[in-house]
CSV table of N, CA and C in Angstrom, one decimal:
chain,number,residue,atom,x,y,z
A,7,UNK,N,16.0,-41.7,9.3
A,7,UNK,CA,16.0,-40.2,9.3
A,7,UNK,C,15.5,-39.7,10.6
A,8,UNK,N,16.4,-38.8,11.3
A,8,UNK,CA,15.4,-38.1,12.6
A,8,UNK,C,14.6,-37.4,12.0
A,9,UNK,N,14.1,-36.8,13.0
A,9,UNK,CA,12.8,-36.0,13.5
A,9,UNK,C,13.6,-34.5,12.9
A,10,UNK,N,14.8,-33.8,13.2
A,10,UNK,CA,15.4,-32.9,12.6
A,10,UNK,C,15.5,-32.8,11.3
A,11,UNK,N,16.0,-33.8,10.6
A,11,UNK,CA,16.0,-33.7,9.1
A,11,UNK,C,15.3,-33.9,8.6
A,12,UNK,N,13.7,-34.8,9.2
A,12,UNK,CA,12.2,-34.3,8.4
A,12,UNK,C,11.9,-32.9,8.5
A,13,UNK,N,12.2,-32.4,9.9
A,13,UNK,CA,11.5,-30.4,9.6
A,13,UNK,C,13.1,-29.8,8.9
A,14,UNK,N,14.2,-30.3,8.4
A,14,UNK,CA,14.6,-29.2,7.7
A,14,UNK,C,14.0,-29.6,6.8
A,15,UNK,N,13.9,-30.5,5.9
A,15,UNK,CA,13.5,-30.8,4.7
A,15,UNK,C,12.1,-30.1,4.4
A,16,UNK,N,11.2,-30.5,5.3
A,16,UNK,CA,10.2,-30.1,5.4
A,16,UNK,C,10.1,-28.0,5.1
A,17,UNK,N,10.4,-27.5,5.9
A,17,UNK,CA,11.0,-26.4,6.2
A,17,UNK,C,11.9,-26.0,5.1
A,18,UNK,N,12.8,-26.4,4.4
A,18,UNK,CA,13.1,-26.3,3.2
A,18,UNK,C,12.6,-26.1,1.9
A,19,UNK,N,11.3,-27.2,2.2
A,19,UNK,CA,10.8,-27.4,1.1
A,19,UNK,C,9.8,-25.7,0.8
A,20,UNK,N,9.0,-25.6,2.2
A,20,UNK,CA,8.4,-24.5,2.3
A,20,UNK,C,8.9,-23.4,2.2
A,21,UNK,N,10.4,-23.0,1.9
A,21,UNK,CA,10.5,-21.7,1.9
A,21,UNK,C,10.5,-22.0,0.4
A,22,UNK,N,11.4,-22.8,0.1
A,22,UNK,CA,11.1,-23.0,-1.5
A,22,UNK,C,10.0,-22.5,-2.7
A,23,UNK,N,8.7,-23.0,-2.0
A,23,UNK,CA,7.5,-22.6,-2.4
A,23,UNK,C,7.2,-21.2,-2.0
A,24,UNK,N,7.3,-20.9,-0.9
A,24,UNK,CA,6.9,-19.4,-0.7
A,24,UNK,C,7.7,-18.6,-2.0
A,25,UNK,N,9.2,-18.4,-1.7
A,25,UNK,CA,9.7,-17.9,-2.4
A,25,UNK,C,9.0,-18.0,-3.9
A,26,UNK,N,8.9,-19.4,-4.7
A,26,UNK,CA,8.1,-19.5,-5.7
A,26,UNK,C,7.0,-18.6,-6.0
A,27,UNK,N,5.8,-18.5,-4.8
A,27,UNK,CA,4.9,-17.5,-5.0
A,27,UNK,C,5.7,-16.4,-4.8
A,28,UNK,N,6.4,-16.1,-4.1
A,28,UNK,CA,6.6,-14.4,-3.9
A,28,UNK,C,7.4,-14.0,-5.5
A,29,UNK,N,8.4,-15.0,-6.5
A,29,UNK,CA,8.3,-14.5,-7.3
A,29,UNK,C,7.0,-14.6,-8.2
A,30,UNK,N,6.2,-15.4,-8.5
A,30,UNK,CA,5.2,-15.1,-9.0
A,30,UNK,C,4.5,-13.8,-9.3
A,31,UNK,N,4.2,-13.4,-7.4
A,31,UNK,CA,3.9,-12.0,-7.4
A,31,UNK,C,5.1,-10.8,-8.0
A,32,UNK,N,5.7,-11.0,-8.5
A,32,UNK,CA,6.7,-9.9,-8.6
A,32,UNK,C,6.9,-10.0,-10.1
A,33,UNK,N,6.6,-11.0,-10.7
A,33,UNK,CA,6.4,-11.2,-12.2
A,33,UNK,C,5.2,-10.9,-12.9
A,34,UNK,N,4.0,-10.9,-11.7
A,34,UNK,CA,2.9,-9.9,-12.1
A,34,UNK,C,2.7,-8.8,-11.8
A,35,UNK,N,3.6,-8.2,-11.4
A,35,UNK,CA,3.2,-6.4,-10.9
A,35,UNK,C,3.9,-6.1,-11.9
A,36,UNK,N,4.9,-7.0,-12.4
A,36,UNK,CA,5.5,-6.3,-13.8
A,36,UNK,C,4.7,-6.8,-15.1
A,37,UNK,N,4.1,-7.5,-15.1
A,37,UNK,CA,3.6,-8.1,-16.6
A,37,UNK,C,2.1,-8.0,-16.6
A,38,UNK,N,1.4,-7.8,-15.4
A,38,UNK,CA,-0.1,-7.6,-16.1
A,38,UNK,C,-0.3,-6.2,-16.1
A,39,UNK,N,-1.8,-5.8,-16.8
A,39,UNK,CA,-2.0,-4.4,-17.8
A,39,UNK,C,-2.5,-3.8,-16.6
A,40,UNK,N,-3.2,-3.7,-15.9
A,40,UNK,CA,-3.5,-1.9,-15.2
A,40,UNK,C,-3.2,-2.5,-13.4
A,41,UNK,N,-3.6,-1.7,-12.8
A,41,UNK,CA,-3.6,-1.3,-11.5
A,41,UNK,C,-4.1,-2.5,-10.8
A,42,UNK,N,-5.4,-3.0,-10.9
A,42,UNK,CA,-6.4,-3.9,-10.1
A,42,UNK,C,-5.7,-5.0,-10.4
A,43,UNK,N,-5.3,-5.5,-11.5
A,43,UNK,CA,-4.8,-6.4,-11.8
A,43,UNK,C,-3.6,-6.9,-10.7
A,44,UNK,N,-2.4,-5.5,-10.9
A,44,UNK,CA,-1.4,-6.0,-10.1
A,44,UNK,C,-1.5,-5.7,-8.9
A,45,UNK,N,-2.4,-5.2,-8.6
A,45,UNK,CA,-2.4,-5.1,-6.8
A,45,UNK,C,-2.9,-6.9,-6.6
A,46,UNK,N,-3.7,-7.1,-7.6
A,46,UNK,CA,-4.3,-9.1,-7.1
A,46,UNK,C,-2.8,-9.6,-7.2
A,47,UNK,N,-2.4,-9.3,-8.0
A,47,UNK,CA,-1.1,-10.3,-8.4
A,47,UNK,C,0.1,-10.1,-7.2
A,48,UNK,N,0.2,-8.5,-6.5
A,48,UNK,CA,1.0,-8.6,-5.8
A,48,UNK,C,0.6,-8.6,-4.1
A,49,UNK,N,-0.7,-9.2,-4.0
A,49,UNK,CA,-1.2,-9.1,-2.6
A,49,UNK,C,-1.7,-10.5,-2.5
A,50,UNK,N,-2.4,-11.2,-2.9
A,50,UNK,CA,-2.7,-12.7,-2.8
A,50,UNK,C,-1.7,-13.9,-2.6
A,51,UNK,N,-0.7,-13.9,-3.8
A,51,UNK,CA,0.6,-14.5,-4.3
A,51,UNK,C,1.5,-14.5,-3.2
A,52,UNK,N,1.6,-13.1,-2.7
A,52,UNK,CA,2.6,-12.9,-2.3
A,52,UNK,C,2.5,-12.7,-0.4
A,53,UNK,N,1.3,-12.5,-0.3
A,53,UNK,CA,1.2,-13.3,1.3
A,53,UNK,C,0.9,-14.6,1.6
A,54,UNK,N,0.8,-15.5,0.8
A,54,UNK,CA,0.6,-17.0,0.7
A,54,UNK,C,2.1,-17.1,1.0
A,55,UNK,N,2.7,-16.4,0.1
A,55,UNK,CA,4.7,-16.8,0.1
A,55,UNK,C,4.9,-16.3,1.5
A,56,UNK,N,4.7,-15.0,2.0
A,56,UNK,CA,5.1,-14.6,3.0
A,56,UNK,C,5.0,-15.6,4.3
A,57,UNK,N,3.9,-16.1,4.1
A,57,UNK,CA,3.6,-17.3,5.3
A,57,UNK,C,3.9,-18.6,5.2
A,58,UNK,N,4.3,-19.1,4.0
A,58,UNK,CA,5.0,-20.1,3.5
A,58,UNK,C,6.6,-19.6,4.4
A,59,UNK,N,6.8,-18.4,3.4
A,59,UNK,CA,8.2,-18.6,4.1
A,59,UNK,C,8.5,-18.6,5.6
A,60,UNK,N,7.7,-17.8,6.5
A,60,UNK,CA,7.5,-17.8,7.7
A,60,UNK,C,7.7,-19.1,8.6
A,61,UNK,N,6.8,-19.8,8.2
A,61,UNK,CA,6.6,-21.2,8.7
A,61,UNK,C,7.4,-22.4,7.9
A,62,UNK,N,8.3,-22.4,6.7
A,62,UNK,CA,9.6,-23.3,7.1
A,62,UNK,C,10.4,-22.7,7.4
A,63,UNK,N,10.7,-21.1,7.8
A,63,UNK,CA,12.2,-20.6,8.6
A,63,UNK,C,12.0,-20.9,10.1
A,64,UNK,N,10.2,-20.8,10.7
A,64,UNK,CA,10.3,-21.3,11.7
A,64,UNK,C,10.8,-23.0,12.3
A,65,UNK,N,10.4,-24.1,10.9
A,65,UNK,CA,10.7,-25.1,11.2
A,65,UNK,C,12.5,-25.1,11.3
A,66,UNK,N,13.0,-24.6,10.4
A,66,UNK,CA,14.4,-24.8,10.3
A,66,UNK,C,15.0,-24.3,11.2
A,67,UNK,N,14.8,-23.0,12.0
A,67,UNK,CA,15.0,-22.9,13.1
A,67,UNK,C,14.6,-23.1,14.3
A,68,UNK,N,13.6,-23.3,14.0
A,68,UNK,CA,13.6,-24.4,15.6
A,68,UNK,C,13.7,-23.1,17.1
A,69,UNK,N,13.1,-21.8,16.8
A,69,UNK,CA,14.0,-21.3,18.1
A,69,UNK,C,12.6,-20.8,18.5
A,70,UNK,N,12.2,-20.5,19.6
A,70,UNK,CA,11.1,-19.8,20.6
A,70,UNK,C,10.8,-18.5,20.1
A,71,UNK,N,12.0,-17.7,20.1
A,71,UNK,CA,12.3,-16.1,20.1
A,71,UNK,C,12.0,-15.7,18.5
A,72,UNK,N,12.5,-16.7,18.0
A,72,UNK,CA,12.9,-16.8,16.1
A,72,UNK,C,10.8,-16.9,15.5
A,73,UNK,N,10.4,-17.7,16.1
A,73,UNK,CA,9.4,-18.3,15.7
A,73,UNK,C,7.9,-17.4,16.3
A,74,UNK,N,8.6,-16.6,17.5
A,74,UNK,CA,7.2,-15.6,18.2
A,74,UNK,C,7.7,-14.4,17.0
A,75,UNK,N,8.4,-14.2,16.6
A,75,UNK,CA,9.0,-13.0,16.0
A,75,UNK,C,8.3,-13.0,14.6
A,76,UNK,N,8.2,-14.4,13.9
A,76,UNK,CA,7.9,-14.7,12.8
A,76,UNK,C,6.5,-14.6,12.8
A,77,UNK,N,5.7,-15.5,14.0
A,77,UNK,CA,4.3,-15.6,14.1
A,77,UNK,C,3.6,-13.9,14.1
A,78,UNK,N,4.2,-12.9,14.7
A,78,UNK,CA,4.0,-11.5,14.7
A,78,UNK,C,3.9,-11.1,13.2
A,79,UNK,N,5.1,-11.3,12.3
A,79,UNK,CA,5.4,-10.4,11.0
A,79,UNK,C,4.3,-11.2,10.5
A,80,UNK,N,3.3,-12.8,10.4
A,80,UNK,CA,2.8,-13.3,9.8
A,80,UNK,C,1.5,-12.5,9.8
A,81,UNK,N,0.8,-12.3,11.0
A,81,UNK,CA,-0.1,-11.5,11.8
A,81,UNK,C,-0.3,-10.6,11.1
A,82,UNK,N,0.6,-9.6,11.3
A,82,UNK,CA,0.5,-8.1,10.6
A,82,UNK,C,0.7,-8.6,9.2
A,83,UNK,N,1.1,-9.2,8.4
A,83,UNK,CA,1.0,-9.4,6.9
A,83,UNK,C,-0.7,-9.6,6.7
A,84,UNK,N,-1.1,-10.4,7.4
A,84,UNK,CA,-2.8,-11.0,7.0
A,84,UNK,C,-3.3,-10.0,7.8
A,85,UNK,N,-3.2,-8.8,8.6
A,85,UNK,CA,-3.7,-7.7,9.1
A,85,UNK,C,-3.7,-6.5,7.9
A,86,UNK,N,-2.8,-6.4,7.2
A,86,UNK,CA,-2.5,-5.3,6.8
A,86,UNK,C,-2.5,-5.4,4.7
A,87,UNK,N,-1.8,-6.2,4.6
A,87,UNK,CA,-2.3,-6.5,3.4
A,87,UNK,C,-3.4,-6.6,2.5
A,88,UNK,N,-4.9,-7.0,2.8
A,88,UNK,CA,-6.0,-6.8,2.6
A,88,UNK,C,-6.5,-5.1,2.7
A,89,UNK,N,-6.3,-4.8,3.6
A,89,UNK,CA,-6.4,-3.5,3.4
A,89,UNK,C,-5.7,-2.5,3.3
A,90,UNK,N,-4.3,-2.5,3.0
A,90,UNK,CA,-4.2,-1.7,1.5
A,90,UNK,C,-4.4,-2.1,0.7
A,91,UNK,N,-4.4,-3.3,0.1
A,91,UNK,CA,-5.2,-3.2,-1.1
A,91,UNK,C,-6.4,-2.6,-1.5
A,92,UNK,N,-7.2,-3.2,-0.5
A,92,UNK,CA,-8.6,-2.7,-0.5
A,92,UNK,C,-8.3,-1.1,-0.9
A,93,UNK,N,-7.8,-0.2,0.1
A,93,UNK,CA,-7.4,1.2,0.0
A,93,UNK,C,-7.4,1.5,-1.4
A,94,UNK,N,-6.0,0.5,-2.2
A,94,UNK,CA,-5.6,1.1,-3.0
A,94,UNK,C,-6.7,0.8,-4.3
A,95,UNK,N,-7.0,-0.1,-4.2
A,95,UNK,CA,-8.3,-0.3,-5.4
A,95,UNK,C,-9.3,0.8,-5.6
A,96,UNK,N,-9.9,1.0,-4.5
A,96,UNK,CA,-11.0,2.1,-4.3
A,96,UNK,C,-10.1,3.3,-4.7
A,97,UNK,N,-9.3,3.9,-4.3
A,97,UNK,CA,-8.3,5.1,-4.8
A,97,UNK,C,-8.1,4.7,-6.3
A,98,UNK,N,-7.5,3.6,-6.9
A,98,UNK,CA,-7.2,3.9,-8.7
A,98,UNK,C,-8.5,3.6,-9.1
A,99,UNK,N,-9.7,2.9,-8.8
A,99,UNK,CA,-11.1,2.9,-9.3
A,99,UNK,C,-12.1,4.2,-9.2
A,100,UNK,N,-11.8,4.9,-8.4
A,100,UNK,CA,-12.6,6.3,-8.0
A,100,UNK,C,-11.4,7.7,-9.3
A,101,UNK,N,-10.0,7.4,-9.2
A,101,UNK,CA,-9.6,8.3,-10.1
A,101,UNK,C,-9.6,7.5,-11.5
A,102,UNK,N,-10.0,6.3,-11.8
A,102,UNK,CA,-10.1,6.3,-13.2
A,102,UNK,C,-8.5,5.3,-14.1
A,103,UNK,N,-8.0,4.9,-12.6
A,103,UNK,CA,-6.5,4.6,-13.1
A,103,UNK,C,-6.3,2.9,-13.4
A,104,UNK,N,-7.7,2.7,-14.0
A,104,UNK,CA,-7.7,1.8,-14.4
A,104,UNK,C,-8.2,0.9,-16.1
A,105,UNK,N,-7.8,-0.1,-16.3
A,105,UNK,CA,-8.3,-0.2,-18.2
A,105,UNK,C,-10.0,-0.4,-18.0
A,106,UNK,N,-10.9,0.6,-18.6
A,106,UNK,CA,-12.4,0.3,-18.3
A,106,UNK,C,-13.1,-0.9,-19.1
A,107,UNK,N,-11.9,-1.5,-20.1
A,107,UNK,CA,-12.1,-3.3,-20.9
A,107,UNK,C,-12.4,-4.3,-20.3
A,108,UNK,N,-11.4,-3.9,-19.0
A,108,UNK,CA,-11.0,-5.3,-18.1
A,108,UNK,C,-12.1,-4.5,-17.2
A,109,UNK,N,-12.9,-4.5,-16.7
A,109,UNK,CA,-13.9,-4.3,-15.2
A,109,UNK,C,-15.0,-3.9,-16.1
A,110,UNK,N,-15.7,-5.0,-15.6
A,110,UNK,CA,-17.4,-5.4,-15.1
A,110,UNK,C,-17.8,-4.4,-14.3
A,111,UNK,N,-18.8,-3.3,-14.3
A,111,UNK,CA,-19.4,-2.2,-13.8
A,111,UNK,C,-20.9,-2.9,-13.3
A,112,UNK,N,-21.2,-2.6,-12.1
A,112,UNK,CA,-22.5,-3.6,-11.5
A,112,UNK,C,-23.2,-2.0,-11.5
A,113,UNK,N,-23.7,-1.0,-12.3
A,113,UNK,CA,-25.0,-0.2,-12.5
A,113,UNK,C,-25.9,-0.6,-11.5
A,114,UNK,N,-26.3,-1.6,-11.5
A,114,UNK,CA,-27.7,-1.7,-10.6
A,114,UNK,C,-27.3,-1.6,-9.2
A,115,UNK,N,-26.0,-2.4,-8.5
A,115,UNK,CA,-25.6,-2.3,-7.1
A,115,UNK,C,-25.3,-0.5,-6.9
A,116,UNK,N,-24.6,0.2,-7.8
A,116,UNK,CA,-24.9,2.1,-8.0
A,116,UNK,C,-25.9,2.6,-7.4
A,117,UNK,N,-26.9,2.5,-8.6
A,117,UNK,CA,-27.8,2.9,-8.0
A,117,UNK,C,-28.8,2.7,-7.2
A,118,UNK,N,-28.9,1.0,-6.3
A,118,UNK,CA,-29.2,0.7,-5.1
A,118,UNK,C,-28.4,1.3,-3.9
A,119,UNK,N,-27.2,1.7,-3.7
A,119,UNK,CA,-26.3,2.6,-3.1
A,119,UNK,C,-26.3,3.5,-2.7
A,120,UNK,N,-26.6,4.3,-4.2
A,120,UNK,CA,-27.1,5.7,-4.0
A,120,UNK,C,-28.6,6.4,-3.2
A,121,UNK,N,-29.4,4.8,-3.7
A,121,UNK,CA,-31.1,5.2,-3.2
A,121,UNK,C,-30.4,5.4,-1.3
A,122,UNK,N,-30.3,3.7,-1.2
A,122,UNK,CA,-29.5,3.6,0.7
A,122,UNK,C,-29.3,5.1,0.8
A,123,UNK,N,-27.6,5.7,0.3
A,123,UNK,CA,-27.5,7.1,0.7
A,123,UNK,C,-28.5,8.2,0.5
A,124,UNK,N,-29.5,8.5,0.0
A,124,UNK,CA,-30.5,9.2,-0.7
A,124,UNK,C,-31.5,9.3,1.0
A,125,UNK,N,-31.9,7.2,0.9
A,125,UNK,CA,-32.7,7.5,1.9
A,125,UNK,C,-32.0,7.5,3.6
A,126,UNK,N,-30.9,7.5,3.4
A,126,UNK,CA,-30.3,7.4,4.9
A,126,UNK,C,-30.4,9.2,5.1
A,127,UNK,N,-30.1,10.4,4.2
A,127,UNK,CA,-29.9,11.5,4.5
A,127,UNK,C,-31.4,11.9,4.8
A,128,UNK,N,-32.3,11.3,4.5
A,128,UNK,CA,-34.3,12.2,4.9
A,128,UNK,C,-34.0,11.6,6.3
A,129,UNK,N,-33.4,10.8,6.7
A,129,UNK,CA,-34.3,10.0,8.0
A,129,UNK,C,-33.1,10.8,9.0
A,130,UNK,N,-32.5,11.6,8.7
A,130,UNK,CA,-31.6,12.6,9.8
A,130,UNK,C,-32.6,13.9,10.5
């Protein structure tokens, strides 16, 4: 076997898997119950796939231009993804747009938060 048909294979195999995760993610934005839930299901899953896929289309093609282009969109995925989510959590957790069954409420980290803000505003 050359060295080519180990990275398509190779590179094959990995878009395979990405793809795998990215449907994953897309079978949980539809099937689990509130907001937090599917933003994990559709932001974890589905930038694991995105870079999966990234990195066997770079193997399979093989090109300079193809592979700086791909290294960029990978970049900005692990740049940007994290925080929208982040965004969007704090936004459906602050309006309430979430099931209050499913989430563990940490009271004591509250009200240690609030003292911080309490005493950050005397020392102005």
């Amino acid at each position: 076997m050359s060295l080519e048909s180990v990275l398509d294979v190779i590179g094959s195999v990995l878009i395979l898997i990405g793809a795998s995760f990215t449907l994953t993610a897309a079978i949980g934005l539809v099937r689990l119950p509130d907001v937090l839930n599917r933003m994990h299901a559709g932001s974890k899953p589905q930038t694991l796939g995105f870079l999966m896929l990234c990195v066997g289309l770079s193997l399979v093609l093989r090109d300079g231009s193809a592979t700086a282009m791909l290294a960029v969109a990978a970049c900005l995925q692990l740049v940007t993804s994290p925080v929208a989510t982040q965004v969007m959590a704090k936004a459906a957790y602050r309006t309430g747009q979430y099931r209050a069954d499913l989430v563990v409420e940490d009271r004591e980290r509250e009200v240690e938060d609030r003292d911080d803000r309490d005493g950050d505003a005397g020392n102005r």
